[in-house]
Every structure is written in structure tokens, then in C-alpha cells.
Short mmCIF file of C-alpha atoms and ligand atoms in Angstrom, two decimals:
data_model
loop_
_atom_site.label_atom_id
_atom_site.label_comp_id
_atom_site.label_asym_id
_atom_site.label_seq_id
_atom_site.Cartn_x
_atom_site.Cartn_y
_atom_site.Cartn_z
CA MET A 25 -8.32 16.33 17.17
CA ILE A 26 -5.45 18.19 15.48
CA ILE A 27 -3.38 20.98 16.78
CA VAL A 28 -1.53 23.04 14.25
CA LEU A 29 1.55 24.75 15.66
CA LYS A 30 2.76 28.22 14.75
CA ALA A 31 5.73 28.17 12.43
CA ASN A 32 9.04 28.35 14.28
CA THR A 33 7.79 27.12 17.58
CA PRO A 34 10.65 26.17 19.70
CA ILE A 35 11.04 22.35 20.17
CA GLU A 36 11.09 22.66 23.89
CA LYS A 37 7.67 24.37 23.83
CA GLN A 38 6.38 21.70 21.57
CA ASN A 39 7.64 18.90 23.87
CA GLN A 40 6.04 20.58 26.92
CA LEU A 41 2.74 20.46 25.11
CA THR A 42 3.05 16.90 23.84
CA ASP A 43 4.14 15.74 27.39
CA TRP A 44 1.25 17.40 28.84
CA LEU A 45 -1.27 15.84 26.19
CA LYS A 46 0.45 12.30 26.79
CA GLY A 47 -0.35 12.77 30.46
CA MET A 48 -3.91 12.76 29.61
CA HIS A 49 -3.62 9.27 28.22
CA LEU A 50 -4.02 10.32 24.63
CA GLY A 51 -2.10 8.99 21.62
CA VAL A 52 0.04 11.81 20.37
CA HIS A 53 1.13 11.78 16.76
CA VAL A 54 3.47 14.57 15.76
CA SER A 55 3.97 15.28 12.10
CA THR A 56 6.76 17.71 11.27
CA GLY A 57 6.51 19.23 7.73
CA GLU A 58 8.54 21.58 5.96
CA TYR A 59 6.14 24.51 6.84
CA GLN A 60 3.96 23.19 9.59
CA THR A 61 3.90 20.99 12.68
CA VAL A 62 0.78 19.19 13.17
CA ILE A 63 -0.11 17.33 16.47
CA GLY A 64 -2.72 14.59 16.08
CA LEU A 65 -4.50 13.36 19.13
CA ILE A 66 -5.90 9.96 19.25
CA GLY A 67 -8.25 8.46 21.90
CA ASP A 68 -10.88 10.03 24.00
CA THR A 69 -10.53 13.68 23.43
CA THR A 70 -13.95 14.81 24.81
CA LYS A 71 -12.22 16.10 28.11
CA VAL A 72 -9.67 18.16 26.06
CA ASP A 73 -10.36 21.85 26.51
CA ILE A 74 -10.06 23.23 22.92
CA ASP A 75 -10.34 26.77 24.12
CA LEU A 76 -7.47 26.41 26.52
CA ILE A 77 -5.30 24.78 23.91
CA SER A 78 -6.33 27.41 21.22
CA SER A 79 -5.18 30.11 23.72
CA LEU A 80 -1.63 28.89 23.94
CA ASP A 81 0.90 31.18 22.23
CA ILE A 82 2.32 28.34 20.19
CA VAL A 83 -0.96 27.23 18.72
CA GLU A 84 -2.16 28.38 15.42
CA ARG A 85 -5.51 26.47 15.43
CA VAL A 86 -7.26 23.40 16.80
CA THR A 87 -9.81 21.28 15.05
CA ARG A 88 -11.74 18.04 15.79
CA VAL A 89 -11.33 15.34 13.19
CA SER A 90 -14.59 13.66 12.80
CA GLU A 91 -13.36 10.72 10.60
CA THR A 92 -12.75 7.43 12.52
CA PHE A 93 -9.43 6.90 10.81
CA LYS A 94 -6.77 9.06 12.35
CA CYS A 95 -3.20 7.78 11.73
CA CYS A 96 -3.65 7.44 7.97
CA ASN A 97 -5.69 10.69 7.83
CA ARG A 98 -4.11 13.51 5.69
CA ARG A 99 -5.30 16.00 8.30
CA PHE A 100 -3.00 14.32 10.88
CA HIS A 101 -0.17 14.21 8.51
CA PRO A 102 -0.49 16.78 5.70
CA GLU A 103 2.62 15.74 3.62
CA ASP A 104 2.68 12.61 1.58
CA THR A 105 4.28 9.61 3.08
CA VAL A 106 7.23 8.36 1.33
CA ILE A 107 8.08 4.70 1.91
CA ASP A 108 11.60 3.60 1.46
CA VAL A 109 12.09 -0.11 0.53
CA ASN A 110 15.85 -0.69 0.63
CA GLY A 111 16.50 2.53 -1.27
CA VAL A 112 13.44 2.11 -3.66
CA LYS A 113 11.00 4.90 -2.74
CA ILE A 114 7.21 5.09 -3.38
CA GLY A 115 4.99 8.02 -2.57
CA GLY A 116 5.51 11.79 -2.67
CA GLY A 117 6.36 12.05 -6.11
CA ASN A 118 8.41 8.93 -6.16
CA PHE A 119 6.81 6.30 -8.65
CA CYS A 120 7.49 2.75 -8.62
CA VAL A 121 6.27 -0.15 -10.69
CA ILE A 122 6.14 -3.51 -8.99
CA ALA A 123 5.96 -6.46 -11.51
CA GLY A 124 6.33 -10.19 -11.69
CA PRO A 125 4.28 -13.29 -11.97
CA CYS A 126 1.00 -14.07 -10.22
CA SER A 127 2.70 -17.22 -8.60
CA VAL A 128 6.32 -18.15 -8.18
CA GLU A 129 6.39 -21.49 -10.22
CA SER A 130 9.91 -22.48 -10.67
CA GLU A 131 13.51 -21.15 -10.57
CA GLU A 132 13.71 -20.74 -14.25
CA GLN A 133 10.34 -18.86 -14.43
CA ILE A 134 11.12 -16.43 -11.48
CA MET A 135 14.64 -15.74 -12.62
CA THR A 136 13.55 -15.09 -16.19
CA VAL A 137 10.79 -12.71 -15.16
CA ALA A 138 12.90 -10.96 -12.69
CA ARG A 139 15.62 -10.14 -15.11
CA ALA A 140 13.15 -9.05 -17.73
CA VAL A 141 11.14 -6.76 -15.45
CA LYS A 142 14.31 -5.23 -14.04
CA ALA A 143 15.63 -4.53 -17.57
CA ALA A 144 12.16 -2.88 -18.45
CA GLY A 145 12.41 -0.56 -15.38
CA ALA A 146 10.47 -2.24 -12.66
CA GLY A 147 11.50 -1.10 -9.11
CA MET A 148 10.32 -4.24 -7.34
CA LEU A 149 9.62 -7.88 -7.97
CA ARG A 150 6.32 -9.46 -7.05
CA GLY A 151 5.38 -13.22 -6.97
CA GLY A 152 2.98 -15.25 -4.96
CA ALA A 153 4.28 -18.07 -2.82
CA PHE A 154 1.18 -18.45 -0.64
CA LYS A 155 -1.81 -18.18 -2.89
CA PRO A 156 -5.46 -17.39 -1.92
CA ARG A 157 -7.24 -19.51 -4.52
CA THR A 158 -11.11 -19.61 -4.87
CA SER A 159 -10.89 -23.36 -5.33
CA PRO A 160 -8.93 -25.66 -2.96
CA TYR A 161 -7.94 -27.80 -5.88
CA ASP A 162 -6.11 -25.15 -7.63
CA PHE A 163 -2.40 -24.45 -7.29
CA GLN A 164 -1.79 -23.17 -3.70
CA GLY A 165 1.66 -21.76 -4.37
CA LEU A 166 5.14 -23.10 -3.62
CA LYS A 167 5.00 -21.64 -0.07
CA ALA A 168 8.44 -21.59 1.76
CA GLU A 169 10.23 -22.86 -1.38
CA GLY A 170 8.62 -20.00 -3.37
CA LEU A 171 10.00 -17.47 -0.90
CA GLU A 172 13.42 -19.03 -1.20
CA LEU A 173 13.12 -18.51 -4.99
CA LEU A 174 12.21 -14.93 -4.48
CA ARG A 175 15.24 -14.35 -2.26
CA GLN A 176 17.48 -15.78 -5.03
CA ALA A 177 15.85 -13.49 -7.73
CA ARG A 178 16.46 -10.55 -5.26
CA LYS A 179 20.01 -11.55 -4.81
CA GLU A 180 20.68 -11.57 -8.62
CA THR A 181 18.73 -8.54 -9.62
CA GLY A 182 18.81 -6.38 -6.55
CA LEU A 183 15.06 -5.88 -6.69
CA PRO A 184 13.14 -5.76 -3.40
CA ILE A 185 10.47 -8.44 -3.21
CA VAL A 186 6.75 -8.13 -2.49
CA THR A 187 4.75 -11.18 -1.68
CA GLU A 188 1.52 -12.06 0.01
CA ILE A 189 1.15 -13.19 3.60
CA MET A 190 -2.11 -15.01 4.28
CA SER A 191 -1.76 -16.16 7.90
CA VAL A 192 -0.31 -14.80 11.08
CA SER A 193 1.29 -18.24 11.71
CA ASP A 194 3.51 -17.75 8.51
CA LEU A 195 5.11 -14.53 9.73
CA PRO A 196 8.37 -15.99 10.85
CA LEU A 197 9.04 -17.15 7.24
CA PHE A 198 8.64 -13.64 6.21
CA ASP A 199 11.38 -12.25 8.25
CA ASP A 200 13.50 -10.91 5.34
CA ILE A 201 10.85 -10.24 2.84
CA ASP A 202 10.98 -6.66 1.82
CA VAL A 203 7.13 -5.89 1.40
CA LEU A 204 4.33 -7.87 2.73
CA GLN A 205 1.28 -7.95 0.68
CA VAL A 206 -2.21 -8.27 2.27
CA GLY A 207 -4.46 -9.65 -0.41
CA ALA A 208 -7.97 -8.50 -1.16
CA ARG A 209 -9.49 -11.51 0.55
CA ASN A 210 -7.60 -10.56 3.82
CA MET A 211 -8.14 -6.92 3.89
CA GLN A 212 -10.37 -7.32 6.83
CA ASN A 213 -8.37 -10.11 8.58
CA PHE A 214 -7.95 -7.95 11.60
CA ASP A 215 -5.75 -10.36 13.60
CA LEU A 216 -3.40 -10.40 10.55
CA LEU A 217 -3.49 -6.53 10.21
CA LYS A 218 -2.69 -6.15 13.97
CA ALA A 219 0.21 -8.65 13.69
CA LEU A 220 1.58 -6.84 10.83
CA GLY A 221 1.28 -3.56 12.71
CA GLN A 222 3.85 -4.94 15.08
CA THR A 223 6.40 -5.42 12.50
CA ASP A 224 8.44 -2.78 10.78
CA LYS A 225 7.87 -4.18 7.25
CA PRO A 226 6.16 -2.00 4.53
CA ILE A 227 2.86 -3.49 3.90
CA LEU A 228 1.05 -3.42 0.46
CA LEU A 229 -2.80 -3.41 1.55
CA LYS A 230 -5.07 -4.34 -1.14
CA ARG A 231 -8.71 -3.31 -1.31
CA GLY A 232 -11.23 -5.98 -0.70
CA LEU A 233 -13.55 -7.19 -3.46
CA ALA A 234 -16.51 -5.48 -1.95
CA ASN A 235 -14.93 -2.92 0.42
CA THR A 236 -15.48 0.81 0.51
CA LEU A 237 -12.69 3.25 0.67
CA LYS A 238 -13.48 3.90 4.34
CA GLU A 239 -13.11 0.26 5.12
CA LEU A 240 -9.74 0.18 3.29
CA LEU A 241 -8.57 3.14 5.30
CA MET A 242 -9.88 1.61 8.48
CA SER A 243 -7.84 -1.46 7.71
CA ALA A 244 -4.71 0.59 7.17
CA GLU A 245 -5.53 2.23 10.57
CA TYR A 246 -5.38 -1.17 12.18
CA ILE A 247 -1.84 -1.57 10.94
CA MET A 248 -0.74 1.90 11.89
CA ALA A 249 -2.49 1.91 15.32
CA SER A 250 -0.44 -1.06 16.12
CA GLY A 251 2.73 0.91 15.40
CA ASN A 252 3.56 0.32 11.78
CA GLU A 253 3.15 3.42 9.63
CA LYS A 254 4.68 1.95 6.38
CA VAL A 255 1.39 1.13 4.57
CA ILE A 256 0.89 1.32 0.81
CA LEU A 257 -2.85 1.23 -0.41
CA CYS A 258 -3.69 -0.63 -3.49
CA GLU A 259 -6.77 -0.37 -5.63
CA ARG A 260 -7.35 -3.73 -7.49
CA GLY A 261 -10.85 -3.59 -8.71
CA ILE A 262 -14.13 -4.20 -6.99
CA ARG A 263 -17.31 -6.26 -7.69
CA THR A 264 -19.85 -4.36 -9.50
CA TYR A 265 -21.87 -5.12 -12.69
CA SER A 266 -19.10 -5.87 -15.02
CA ASP A 267 -19.80 -8.91 -17.06
CA TYR A 268 -16.83 -8.89 -19.43
CA MET A 269 -14.16 -7.96 -17.02
CA ARG A 270 -12.95 -9.78 -13.75
CA ASN A 271 -13.71 -6.71 -11.68
CA THR A 272 -14.27 -3.00 -12.03
CA LEU A 273 -11.31 -0.74 -11.65
CA ASP A 274 -12.27 2.12 -9.54
CA LEU A 275 -9.94 4.75 -10.60
CA SER A 276 -11.53 7.55 -8.81
CA ALA A 277 -10.38 5.96 -5.58
CA VAL A 278 -6.87 7.25 -6.46
CA PRO A 279 -7.51 10.95 -6.12
CA MET A 280 -10.10 10.30 -3.31
CA LEU A 281 -7.54 8.30 -1.29
CA HIS A 282 -4.87 10.98 -1.83
CA GLU A 283 -7.28 13.57 -0.52
CA LEU A 284 -8.33 11.44 2.49
CA SER A 285 -4.80 10.00 3.29
CA HIS A 286 -1.16 10.69 3.00
CA LEU A 287 -0.30 6.97 2.20
CA PRO A 288 1.02 6.17 -1.33
CA VAL A 289 -1.67 4.59 -3.62
CA VAL A 290 -0.71 1.81 -6.04
CA VAL A 291 -3.12 0.49 -8.75
CA ASP A 292 -3.26 -3.14 -9.83
CA PRO A 293 -4.73 -3.36 -13.42
CA SER A 294 -4.07 -6.98 -13.73
CA HIS A 295 -6.60 -8.29 -11.03
CA ALA A 296 -8.81 -5.24 -11.82
CA THR A 297 -9.50 -6.48 -15.42
CA GLY A 298 -8.38 -10.02 -15.52
CA ILE A 299 -7.47 -9.68 -19.20
CA ALA A 300 -4.04 -9.04 -20.48
CA ARG A 301 -5.08 -6.81 -23.33
CA MET A 302 -6.92 -4.58 -20.88
CA VAL A 303 -3.90 -4.04 -18.71
CA PRO A 304 -2.10 -1.34 -20.88
CA PRO A 305 -4.95 1.07 -21.27
CA MET A 306 -6.08 0.78 -17.51
CA THR A 307 -2.39 1.25 -16.59
CA LEU A 308 -2.02 4.31 -18.45
CA ALA A 309 -5.33 5.66 -17.08
CA ALA A 310 -4.12 4.96 -13.58
CA VAL A 311 -0.85 6.78 -14.21
CA ALA A 312 -2.87 9.74 -15.67
CA CYS A 313 -5.02 10.06 -12.50
CA GLY A 314 -1.96 10.26 -10.28
CA CYS A 315 -1.25 6.78 -8.79
CA ASP A 316 2.14 6.52 -7.03
CA GLY A 317 2.76 3.00 -8.50
CA LEU A 318 1.60 0.02 -10.23
CA GLU A 319 1.41 -3.65 -9.54
CA ILE A 320 1.35 -5.60 -12.85
CA GLU A 321 1.50 -9.28 -13.41
CA VAL A 322 4.17 -10.45 -15.83
CA HIS A 323 4.94 -14.13 -16.84
CA ASN A 324 7.36 -15.66 -19.24
CA ASN A 325 4.71 -17.95 -20.58
CA PRO A 326 1.42 -16.54 -19.66
CA THR A 327 -0.80 -19.26 -21.32
CA HIS A 328 0.93 -22.02 -19.20
CA ALA A 329 0.78 -20.01 -15.87
CA LEU A 330 -0.40 -22.01 -12.84
CA SER A 331 -2.56 -19.06 -11.80
CA ASP A 332 -4.21 -16.00 -13.57
CA ASN A 333 -3.05 -17.04 -16.88
CA ALA A 334 -5.44 -14.70 -18.82
CA GLN A 335 -4.15 -11.53 -17.30
CA GLN A 336 -0.39 -11.73 -17.34
CA LEU A 337 1.60 -9.80 -19.70
CA THR A 338 4.67 -11.09 -21.62
CA PRO A 339 8.00 -9.51 -20.78
CA ASP A 340 7.85 -7.79 -24.15
CA GLU A 341 4.43 -6.43 -23.73
CA PHE A 342 5.56 -5.17 -20.21
CA ALA A 343 8.72 -3.55 -21.54
CA LYS A 344 6.56 -1.70 -24.12
CA LEU A 345 4.12 -0.60 -21.56
CA CYS A 346 6.92 0.71 -19.31
CA LYS A 347 7.98 3.12 -22.18
CA ARG A 348 4.16 4.34 -22.45
CA ILE A 349 4.03 4.78 -18.63
CA GLU A 350 7.04 7.14 -18.84
CA VAL A 351 5.37 9.11 -21.56
CA VAL A 352 2.17 9.67 -19.59
CA ARG A 353 4.19 10.51 -16.52
CA SER A 354 6.09 13.15 -18.36
CA VAL A 355 2.84 14.99 -19.56
CA ILE A 356 1.18 14.89 -16.25
CA ALA A 357 4.19 16.01 -14.22
C1 PEP B 410 -2.35 -11.16 -6.20
O1 PEP B 410 -1.77 -10.06 -6.14
O2 PEP B 410 -1.80 -12.25 -6.58
C2 PEP B 410 -3.69 -11.42 -5.67
C3 PEP B 410 -4.08 -12.57 -5.33
O3 PEP B 410 -4.48 -10.24 -5.75
P1 PEP B 410 -5.79 -9.85 -5.05
O4 PEP B 410 -5.69 -10.17 -3.53
O5 PEP B 410 -5.89 -8.35 -5.19
O6 PEP B 410 -6.93 -10.66 -5.59
MN1 MN B 411 -2.80 -13.08 -9.52
#
């Protein structure tokens, strides 16, 4: 249920109302916008008397929200959420490119790529240290050593770091990581989502390989309902009938997620296509449909990469793409 307050409602009257609602054992979520304050109620609202609340002099209107996702629902929070990662913002008109290798492989590799993506204009550095691989015989990541190399790259470049967490038991290792990524294969690892909900870290939540938008939003809801509102959604391609491409990039997810939710939406054209030459056109299409950011894989020597070697851009290709991203952004603004 949402309660929209009249403009210029005194804060004391607003607090009286929220205290009363909390007394009914409801979760009360207040979104204070520039023009409107919206109170979202979470829990069993069947006993709430809509007519009584509607009759209060500070209330403009009351409506029931039928969707099962509440905290991430735009109706609870009409304005875009802006997530600030150590001064780098994403969402609400703030655009950010996250770039870096699929896996952190060595000091030389991560430092070279970090310097290159920073010079090209990336706002954050990505790199996997814990890798979810289809085969147990493939490179599984450098783990704690990989995280250490990312810290070193952050120290030199100043770029916040984004890296995947696969298991709740690894959480202590991620204490000073800037953005924790939940990979597609873990989108419905509910214990992991709940544990991340108890941290104050921004979470980059990737859509599962075969998950609907509603399921993606329900996973965001798990994190938010546990107390962490800093969620960034990521469309990274889904399984359909594509035969020549790794996945199908569902770009219509971007405007639909923006309609349904206030959370920032990032697109990952690298995992969506699996082919480096497909990354630039799909990146530009993603920008054109209004995404808040991108996650793009970049490697100093893609053919010899230890994971996802077919889809990573060279630093040169990435730098050229960044210029074209700016051109598209300037025309859609
Ligand atoms: C990744 O970003 O390295 C990754 C494994 O992506 P996804 O979970 O989308 O497959
Ligand atoms: Mn990858």
C-alpha cells in the first residue's frame, strides 16, 4: 500500500502518521522526493483502513500495490535511486562504465587493464577473483590473491572495484570491496542475497540465465528487505533460441525495469553476446535505450585470456567504443 502525502505536510504530522503505522507492525518506507513524499507500507495491510487514512488532512491519496516487490518498486520510491560508490555515481542521470577483465590473472594484467580503462573514461574497474565456471576443470580465479591485486589497481588508479562474490562464507574477504557482484548463476541464491542485504555495500545484481524480470526484481527485494537499498540491476542476456550468440540481450528489459523500479539498470553486452565484435553495436543500442551504465570486459591480450577470451575487447577497442558511447549519450540526452 502507498500513501501519498500532500505537498508541504509538516514533518511532525508525517511522523505521527508513520509512528501510528509502525505500531500496526507494518514495515514503513518513506521516500521524500522533491515534489512528493510517499509512504510505502510493507507487510499484512489487509487490516489497514484505507478510508480512514484517505480522510486524514495530510493525505492526498492511498492505493494498494498489487506487485509482490515493494522496496524496489517505483511506486514506493518515485524518484530514481542514485548509488554513490566512493564518489562515482550511478543512476538518476549519472552514467557509469564498469570495465575490466573477466578474471584477474596477474599483477601485470590487472594493472595494465586498469590504467587503460581509466584513461578511456571508465568509472569503475571490474575483475573476477572468484569465478563461476561451467567446468570444474577451468580456471577458477585467483580468489583472495585476485582481490588483493584489485586493491592494488584501485590504489593506483583510484577506480572503485567491482567483483563477484559466490558464497556467503567468503564475505569477510570482501570487507573493503566497493561493489559486490552477484553473478547470473547466483541470482536466486537466497541465502547469499539475504547476507548481502545485511551489508551496506552496493550490489550489482545480474539477471539469471533463464529468469524473468519479476524474478530479478524479487531477488533485488531479498537484498532490500534485509536492509540494503543499494542495488544495481544488470541485464546480461538470457537463454533463448540464439545459435550464433552466447545469449540474447534483452534490451527491452531496460525501459521496463525503469518503469517498474527506481533502481539503476546496467547492461553487460560482453556476456550477452560472447563475441567481441558484437559488443560495440550492442553497447550503443543499450545506451540508446537508456541504461544507466555498462559492464564491459576488457583484456590486454584477449586471445590468451584464462576465461571468456572470445568476448573481451582490447584496450584500444574499448577506448574507441567509449568515444562512441559519448556520441550516443549526447543525442539521446
Ligand atoms: C562475469 O561478470 O564475469 C560473469 C560471470 O557474468 P555472468 O554472471 O553474467 O555470467
Ligand atoms: Mn566473463
